[in-house]
Each structure stands twice: as structure tokens, then as C-alpha cells.
Tab-separated table of C-alpha atoms in Angstrom:
chain	number	residue	atom	x	y	z
A	871	MET	CA	-50.356	209.344	136.015
A	872	SER	CA	-51.560	211.454	132.721
A	873	GLN	CA	-55.356	211.924	132.033
A	874	PHE	CA	-54.550	210.319	128.677
A	875	LYS	CA	-54.990	207.043	129.201
A	876	ARG	CA	-54.795	205.164	124.352
A	877	LEU	CA	-52.681	207.352	121.870
A	878	PHE	CA	-54.810	206.567	118.877
A	879	VAL	CA	-50.957	208.224	116.600
A	880	MET	CA	-51.892	208.884	112.691
A	881	LEU	CA	-49.004	208.508	110.071
A	882	GLY	CA	-48.509	208.035	106.384
A	883	PRO	CA	-47.511	205.135	104.555
A	884	GLN	CA	-43.969	206.884	104.082
A	885	MET	CA	-43.490	207.949	107.858
A	886	ARG	CA	-41.695	206.217	109.506
A	887	HIS	CA	-39.774	207.011	113.400
A	888	THR	CA	-41.250	210.944	113.026
A	889	PRO	CA	-41.649	213.396	116.435
A	890	ALA	CA	-44.992	212.404	116.020
A	891	LEU	CA	-44.576	208.216	117.268
A	892	GLN	CA	-41.459	209.300	119.311
A	893	ARG	CA	-43.667	212.182	121.050
A	894	ALA	CA	-46.471	209.340	121.352
A	895	ALA	CA	-44.557	206.320	122.194
A	896	ALA	CA	-42.505	208.706	125.166
A	897	LEU	CA	-46.133	210.014	126.455
A	898	ALA	CA	-47.286	206.501	126.748
A	899	ASP	CA	-43.841	205.569	128.382
A	900	SER	CA	-44.479	207.812	131.133
A	901	SER	CA	-47.843	207.370	131.794
A	902	GLY	CA	-48.891	203.072	130.928
A	903	ALA	CA	-51.173	204.907	128.113
A	904	LEU	CA	-51.980	201.957	124.970
A	905	LEU	CA	-50.546	202.992	121.975
A	906	ASP	CA	-52.518	202.711	118.557
A	907	ILE	CA	-50.194	202.451	115.886
A	908	ASN	CA	-52.419	203.155	112.606
A	909	VAL	CA	-51.123	203.649	109.723
A	910	PHE	CA	-53.003	205.383	106.654
A	911	VAL	CA	-52.912	204.625	102.951
A	912	ASP	CA	-54.690	207.117	100.677
A	913	ASP	CA	-56.534	204.664	97.704
A	914	VAL	CA	-57.806	208.080	95.643
A	915	ASP	CA	-55.745	207.483	92.572
A	916	THR	CA	-54.961	210.944	92.025
A	917	PHE	CA	-51.180	211.018	90.518
A	918	GLY	CA	-51.747	207.049	88.660
A	919	LEU	CA	-49.731	206.701	91.636
A	920	MET	CA	-51.592	203.708	92.481
A	921	GLY	CA	-52.572	202.869	89.170
A	922	ASP	CA	-50.293	199.320	89.361
A	923	GLY	CA	-52.616	197.184	91.559
A	924	ARG	CA	-48.244	195.497	92.380
A	925	GLU	CA	-46.682	198.557	93.172
A	926	ARG	CA	-49.826	199.442	96.062
A	927	GLU	CA	-49.648	196.338	97.430
A	928	ARG	CA	-46.181	196.509	97.892
A	929	LEU	CA	-46.905	199.240	100.196
A	930	LEU	CA	-48.761	197.945	101.540
A	931	SER	CA	-47.015	194.296	102.390
A	932	ASP	CA	-44.057	197.240	103.237
A	933	ASN	CA	-45.800	198.650	105.912
A	934	ARG	CA	-47.250	195.950	107.546
A	935	GLN	CA	-44.272	194.284	108.021
A	936	TRP	CA	-43.417	198.021	109.810
A	937	LEU	CA	-45.888	198.003	111.852
A	938	ALA	CA	-44.550	194.391	113.150
A	939	ASP	CA	-41.638	195.147	113.303
A	940	GLU	CA	-42.288	198.294	115.662
A	941	ALA	CA	-44.730	196.669	118.060
A	942	ASP	CA	-42.176	194.036	118.455
A	943	GLN	CA	-39.224	196.668	119.423
A	944	LEU	CA	-41.905	198.598	121.263
A	945	GLY	CA	-43.224	196.146	123.200
A	946	ASN	CA	-40.011	194.684	124.206
A	947	ALA	CA	-39.406	197.995	125.467
A	948	GLY	CA	-42.418	198.132	127.909
A	949	LEU	CA	-45.364	199.382	126.385
A	950	ASP	CA	-48.700	198.039	125.138
A	951	VAL	CA	-49.079	198.636	121.504
A	952	SER	CA	-51.880	197.986	119.255
A	953	THR	CA	-51.374	198.899	115.198
A	954	GLU	CA	-53.365	198.724	112.338
A	955	LEU	CA	-52.965	199.572	108.519
A	956	LEU	CA	-56.232	200.833	106.457
A	957	LEU	CA	-56.614	201.845	103.422
A	958	THR	CA	-58.843	203.406	102.930
A	959	ARG	CA	-60.862	207.260	99.993
A	960	ASP	CA	-61.406	209.240	103.018
A	961	PRO	CA	-58.983	209.508	106.031
A	962	LEU	CA	-60.650	211.769	108.000
A	963	GLY	CA	-63.678	209.838	108.568
A	964	SER	CA	-61.339	206.830	109.385
A	965	VAL	CA	-59.602	208.208	111.797
A	966	LEU	CA	-62.367	210.265	113.140
A	967	GLU	CA	-64.942	206.065	113.545
A	968	ARG	CA	-61.893	204.067	115.054
A	969	VAL	CA	-60.903	207.009	118.235
A	970	GLU	CA	-64.646	207.141	118.673
A	971	ARG	CA	-65.058	203.645	118.554
A	972	GLN	CA	-61.480	201.920	120.606
A	973	GLY	CA	-62.127	205.055	123.332
A	974	CYS	CA	-58.924	206.759	122.375
A	975	ASP	CA	-58.246	209.910	124.120
A	976	LEU	CA	-55.762	211.996	122.191
A	977	LEU	CA	-54.950	211.353	118.791
A	978	VAL	CA	-51.105	212.614	117.777
A	979	LYS	CA	-50.168	213.073	114.162
A	980	ASP	CA	-47.157	214.310	112.531
A	981	VAL	CA	-48.016	218.450	111.170
A	982	GLN	CA	-48.707	218.830	107.593
A	983	HIS	CA	-47.269	222.177	105.942
A	984	GLU	CA	-49.742	222.899	102.885
A	985	PRO	CA	-48.219	225.116	100.432
A	986	VAL	CA	-50.920	228.330	100.537
A	987	LEU	CA	-52.597	228.279	97.354
A	988	LYS	CA	-53.158	223.945	98.454
A	989	ARG	CA	-55.074	225.334	101.633
A	990	LEU	CA	-56.830	227.607	99.043
A	991	LEU	CA	-58.925	224.728	97.485
A	992	VAL	CA	-58.774	222.238	99.958
A	993	THR	CA	-59.230	222.385	103.446
A	994	PRO	CA	-55.940	220.765	105.171
A	995	LEU	CA	-56.676	217.514	107.825
A	996	ASP	CA	-54.901	218.801	110.146
A	997	TRP	CA	-58.034	221.442	110.156
A	998	GLN	CA	-60.297	219.576	109.846
A	999	LEU	CA	-59.017	217.774	112.988
A	1000	LEU	CA	-59.608	219.902	114.770
A	1001	LYS	CA	-62.013	221.057	114.176
A	1002	ASP	CA	-64.087	217.740	113.960
A	1003	SER	CA	-61.769	215.108	116.065
A	1004	PRO	CA	-64.007	214.477	119.524
A	1005	VAL	CA	-61.152	213.935	121.632
A	1006	ALA	CA	-57.655	216.309	121.983
A	1007	VAL	CA	-55.292	216.534	119.135
A	1008	HIS	CA	-51.410	216.522	119.616
A	1009	LEU	CA	-50.477	217.979	116.109
A	1010	VAL	CA	-46.566	218.057	116.482
A	1011	SER	CA	-43.671	219.449	114.349
A	1012	ASP	CA	-40.396	219.596	116.119
A	1013	ILE	CA	-39.154	217.549	119.604
A	1014	ARG	CA	-36.090	218.578	120.904
A	1015	LEU	CA	-36.572	215.726	123.589
A	1016	PRO	CA	-39.229	213.279	123.314
A	1017	LEU	CA	-40.895	214.167	126.214
A	1018	PRO	CA	-41.948	218.005	126.853
A	1019	ARG	CA	-39.876	219.842	129.410
A	1020	GLN	CA	-41.183	223.582	128.492
A	1021	ILE	CA	-45.604	223.814	128.136
A	1022	ALA	CA	-47.584	226.939	127.556
A	1023	ALA	CA	-51.298	226.959	128.504
A	1024	ALA	CA	-52.644	229.752	126.287
A	1025	VAL	CA	-55.804	230.843	127.604
A	1026	ASP	CA	-58.582	234.176	126.206
A	1027	LEU	CA	-59.079	234.896	129.150
A	1028	ASN	CA	-63.166	235.237	128.470
A	1029	SER	CA	-64.374	236.899	131.317
A	1030	HIS	CA	-67.973	234.069	131.092
A	1031	GLY	CA	-69.398	231.267	129.488
A	1032	ALA	CA	-68.120	228.188	127.164
A	1033	GLY	CA	-64.351	230.630	127.125
A	1034	GLU	CA	-63.648	230.757	130.414
A	1035	HIS	CA	-64.121	227.206	131.282
A	1036	LEU	CA	-62.651	226.088	127.871
A	1037	ASP	CA	-59.639	227.768	129.366
A	1038	GLU	CA	-59.897	226.217	132.912
A	1039	GLN	CA	-60.290	222.969	131.021
A	1040	VAL	CA	-56.889	223.788	129.197
A	1041	ILE	CA	-54.701	225.018	131.953
A	1042	HIS	CA	-56.264	221.913	133.397
A	1043	CYS	CA	-54.713	219.716	130.992
A	1044	ALA	CA	-51.765	221.939	131.011
A	1045	ARG	CA	-51.052	221.150	133.980
A	1046	ALA	CA	-50.974	217.735	133.333
A	1047	LEU	CA	-49.140	217.180	131.348
A	1048	ALA	CA	-46.596	218.771	133.060
A	1049	LEU	CA	-46.823	216.756	136.118
A	1050	GLN	CA	-46.332	213.897	133.948
A	1051	CYS	CA	-43.349	214.886	132.189
A	1052	ASN	CA	-41.459	217.140	134.967
A	1053	ALA	CA	-41.733	220.159	132.798
A	1054	GLU	CA	-42.159	223.418	133.518
A	1055	LEU	CA	-46.011	224.994	133.381
A	1056	HIS	CA	-46.469	228.715	131.842
A	1057	LEU	CA	-48.877	230.839	131.280
A	1058	LEU	CA	-49.604	232.524	127.899
A	1059	HIS	CA	-52.401	234.670	126.791
A	1060	VAL	CA	-52.271	237.443	123.853
A	1061	CYS	CA	-54.038	240.689	124.396
A	1062	ASP	CA	-55.491	242.037	121.347
A	1063	ALA	CA	-56.967	245.327	121.274
A	1064	ALA	CA	-57.306	245.796	117.472
A	1065	LYS	CA	-59.876	242.445	117.967
A	1066	THR	CA	-61.657	243.761	121.424
A	1067	HIS	CA	-62.909	247.155	119.411
A	1068	ILE	CA	-63.698	244.489	116.598
A	1069	ALA	CA	-66.224	242.777	118.838
A	1070	ASP	CA	-67.664	245.030	121.209
A	1071	PHE	CA	-68.105	247.423	119.464
A	1072	GLY	CA	-69.359	245.725	116.268
A	1073	ALA	CA	-67.513	248.589	113.260
A	1074	GLY	CA	-63.728	247.810	114.619
A	1075	THR	CA	-63.531	252.045	113.727
A	1076	VAL	CA	-65.635	253.690	116.322
A	1077	THR	CA	-63.076	253.545	119.840
A	1078	MET	CA	-63.226	256.100	122.183
A	1079	PRO	CA	-59.857	258.414	123.878
A	1080	GLY	CA	-57.804	255.414	126.464
A	1081	PHE	CA	-59.833	252.597	125.183
A	1082	ASP	CA	-56.647	250.767	124.372
A	1083	GLY	CA	-54.734	250.655	127.506
A	1084	SER	CA	-58.408	249.843	129.428
A	1085	VAL	CA	-58.128	246.842	127.482
A	1086	ARG	CA	-54.701	246.116	128.109
A	1087	THR	CA	-55.282	246.686	132.288
A	1088	ALA	CA	-58.039	245.015	132.633
A	1089	GLN	CA	-57.068	242.047	130.484
A	1090	ARG	CA	-53.337	241.827	132.563
A	1091	ALA	CA	-55.475	242.021	135.807
A	1092	ALA	CA	-57.713	239.004	134.727
A	1093	PHE	CA	-54.211	237.271	133.512
A	1094	ASN	CA	-52.475	237.479	136.757
A	1095	ARG	CA	-55.786	236.346	138.850
A	1096	LEU	CA	-55.666	233.403	136.602
A	1097	GLY	CA	-52.196	232.995	137.733
A	1098	ASP	CA	-52.095	233.771	140.686
A	1099	HIS	CA	-55.545	231.008	141.153
A	1100	HIS	CA	-53.451	228.094	139.450
A	1101	GLN	CA	-50.527	229.694	141.322
A	1102	ILE	CA	-47.914	230.102	138.875
A	1103	PRO	CA	-44.779	231.490	139.497
A	1104	LEU	CA	-44.653	235.348	137.417
A	1105	GLU	CA	-41.862	234.329	135.820
A	1106	ARG	CA	-43.851	231.566	133.806
A	1107	ARG	CA	-46.589	234.384	132.679
A	1108	HIS	CA	-46.286	235.162	129.639
A	1109	PHE	CA	-48.406	238.365	129.208
A	1110	LEU	CA	-47.846	239.518	124.976
A	1111	GLU	CA	-49.120	242.191	123.119
A	1112	GLY	CA	-50.828	241.924	119.135
A	1113	ALA	CA	-52.444	239.795	116.826
A	1114	ALA	CA	-52.759	236.154	118.304
A	1115	ILE	CA	-51.044	234.306	115.436
A	1116	ARG	CA	-47.937	236.867	115.243
A	1117	ALA	CA	-47.698	237.358	118.807
A	1118	ILE	CA	-47.522	233.122	119.451
A	1119	ALA	CA	-45.363	232.063	116.939
A	1120	GLN	CA	-42.473	235.108	118.423
A	1121	PHE	CA	-43.051	232.742	121.758
A	1122	VAL	CA	-42.126	229.991	120.162
A	1123	SER	CA	-38.860	231.291	117.705
A	1124	HIS	CA	-37.634	233.189	121.359
A	1125	SER	CA	-38.782	230.797	123.811
A	1126	ARG	CA	-38.303	227.061	124.798
A	1127	ALA	CA	-41.738	226.844	124.835
A	1128	ASP	CA	-42.184	222.827	123.680
A	1129	VAL	CA	-45.741	222.931	123.592
A	1130	ILE	CA	-48.801	225.068	123.734
A	1131	VAL	CA	-51.591	223.626	124.736
A	1132	MET	CA	-55.336	225.938	122.576
A	1133	GLY	CA	-58.973	224.858	123.155
A	1134	SER	CA	-60.007	224.384	120.467
A	1135	HIS	CA	-63.827	224.777	119.513
A	1136	ARG	CA	-66.585	223.861	116.394
A	1137	HIS	CA	-66.162	226.920	113.864
A	1138	ASP	CA	-68.207	227.626	111.206
A	1139	ALA	CA	-68.141	227.637	107.667
A	1140	MET	CA	-66.137	230.214	106.824
A	1141	GLN	CA	-63.953	230.293	110.247
A	1142	THR	CA	-63.635	226.646	109.198
A	1143	TYR	CA	-62.999	227.288	105.482
A	1144	LEU	CA	-59.818	230.315	107.057
A	1145	GLY	CA	-58.474	228.025	109.817
A	1146	GLY	CA	-59.134	229.622	113.497
A	1147	THR	CA	-56.049	230.295	115.475
A	1148	THR	CA	-54.586	227.145	116.206
A	1149	ALA	CA	-54.849	225.777	112.963
A	1150	HIS	CA	-52.501	229.174	112.274
A	1151	VAL	CA	-50.793	228.352	114.804
A	1152	LEU	CA	-49.252	225.407	113.301
A	1153	GLU	CA	-47.163	227.169	110.327
A	1154	HIS	CA	-44.515	228.538	112.881
A	1155	PRO	CA	-41.701	225.470	112.224
A	1156	LEU	CA	-41.372	224.599	115.649
A	1157	CYS	CA	-44.790	224.954	116.832
A	1158	ASN	CA	-46.206	222.009	118.579
A	1159	VAL	CA	-49.656	221.798	119.502
A	1160	LEU	CA	-52.169	220.329	121.795
A	1161	ALA	CA	-55.290	221.196	121.317
A	1162	ILE	CA	-58.183	220.820	123.762
A	1163	LYS	CA	-62.089	220.432	123.295
A	1164	ALA	CA	-64.176	222.521	125.152
A	1165	VAL	CA	-66.399	220.230	127.460
A	1166	ARG	CA	-69.934	221.540	128.411
């Protein structure tokens, strides 16, 4: 049985059998969850594409028909499906309002890879969803199989406070998903000594002899205690070193990991603009992220 009971799938008007829809349908089939398929049409006429009323109505009519056909097909396969087509000038606000109103507990969406220049001018929708969604967000870039076969729980190893609780939530969610999908559960941590310098010493330029080794030893010990506590085999524990974004991207490239389960905090304005580690990991073309919200 899954911890997710109602899955909200967010699609665009030109999207059909995307990786996100395939993943959501497979998860719903394996758990009996309700599947909400939603097509959002942006009504902002940025390039004049919606200036012709007939063209807009044709687009909406095509999507209504596709949703009806998809609901019939999935319903005949035994899934409980609902659909909605929405014309909106505020996709973010509309999806968040519907997720809360409908009582969904997982938002599933295809990763939208944005050019670097555009990211500098406008915060990507995926990043906004990671920050503002009240529920877990599964952002899907590519899938080998509809259901994941290897799931990695990425932990921060904060020794106290909200970070510690979030690590437990990440592992709990990853384990539940692995049980639902009959997948392997892996544990992942990136030790970034440079980041620890900044956190511990402020300026990040004053270090002590042997400090890197002490940090590494302490974090590895904490990592193994966490692995022992959750009975994760040694061969499924991955203690990496270096910058978190690069290390996780390399792990995804050289492993069979289908999903990286990570924690997602609400960021301040500057962190939201730059994007956190979870958001930047999405730039890897093969990485599928399940972002868990911190629950106090």
C-alpha cells in the first residue's frame, strides 16, 4: 500500500504519453490511487499564438477529446481516473489551488529543462513547485520502466532540528515507494567539506589542520549509523564526496537509480532565485526527483 492516495498529473497542451503520465499511471495501478490528469493551457498570449480565437478553441477542443479518450483507456485498464482542462494565466497558482482543494498528496510533472538565460530572468515553474507545493512533488525527466526499480534516499545528516526529521521523512517515503514498486532501496549522502567550512567558520577561509578528515570521518560514521538503523545493506549505501549537485549527477549517470528522493525546504528569496540543490539536480537529463516537504 502506498502513502499516496491521489496523484495529480500536470501536463501541457502539446503533451501526451509523457514519462510523467506513464509513471503516474503505473504508480496508480500498483497502489489503487486515484489518478487526476490535468492539462493546463497558458492563456498569456506571449507570441500571438492565441490571438486567433478559432485556433485557441481548436487547441482546447483537441485536448478535451484527448483527455476523454485517455480517461476511457485508463478506466478500461482498471484505473480510477478524473480529468480537467484549464485555461489560465497563472499556471502555478491554479495547480496549487487544485492540489489543495482536491486533497491530492503527490504532484507528478515532466521536468521542463529551461535555457540558462531564461532561468536568470524568470524562476522556472519546476523550481516554484518545489518551493511552494504543499505536497510531495515527483518531477520526471526520463524513465527506463514505468515503475522504478532502484530508489535512492538522499540525506543531509543534520544532527539536530528540522533537518534530522526531514532525513527520516525522506527515508520513510523512499522505503514505502520501494515496497510498493518492489524496488531496491539505496541510501545516499554527499560530504561537501567546503560547505561545512562555511557553515562552521563563517568566512570559509579559516581552516584547521585535519579538519577535512574529521568532517569526513564524522559524517561517514553518522551515515553508517543511519544505514544500520534502517537496515540498509552496505552495498546499497553510497557515501560520496564533493559538491552535492555534481556528485549526485555523477551518481545518476553511473548507477541504475530511477528516482532520487530528496528533502525540500522553503527557501528565502535569494535561494529561491538561485535554486536549491534539489532544483539544480533536475538539470541532469536522466534524473527523476521525488521531493518531500518538511513536516514539523
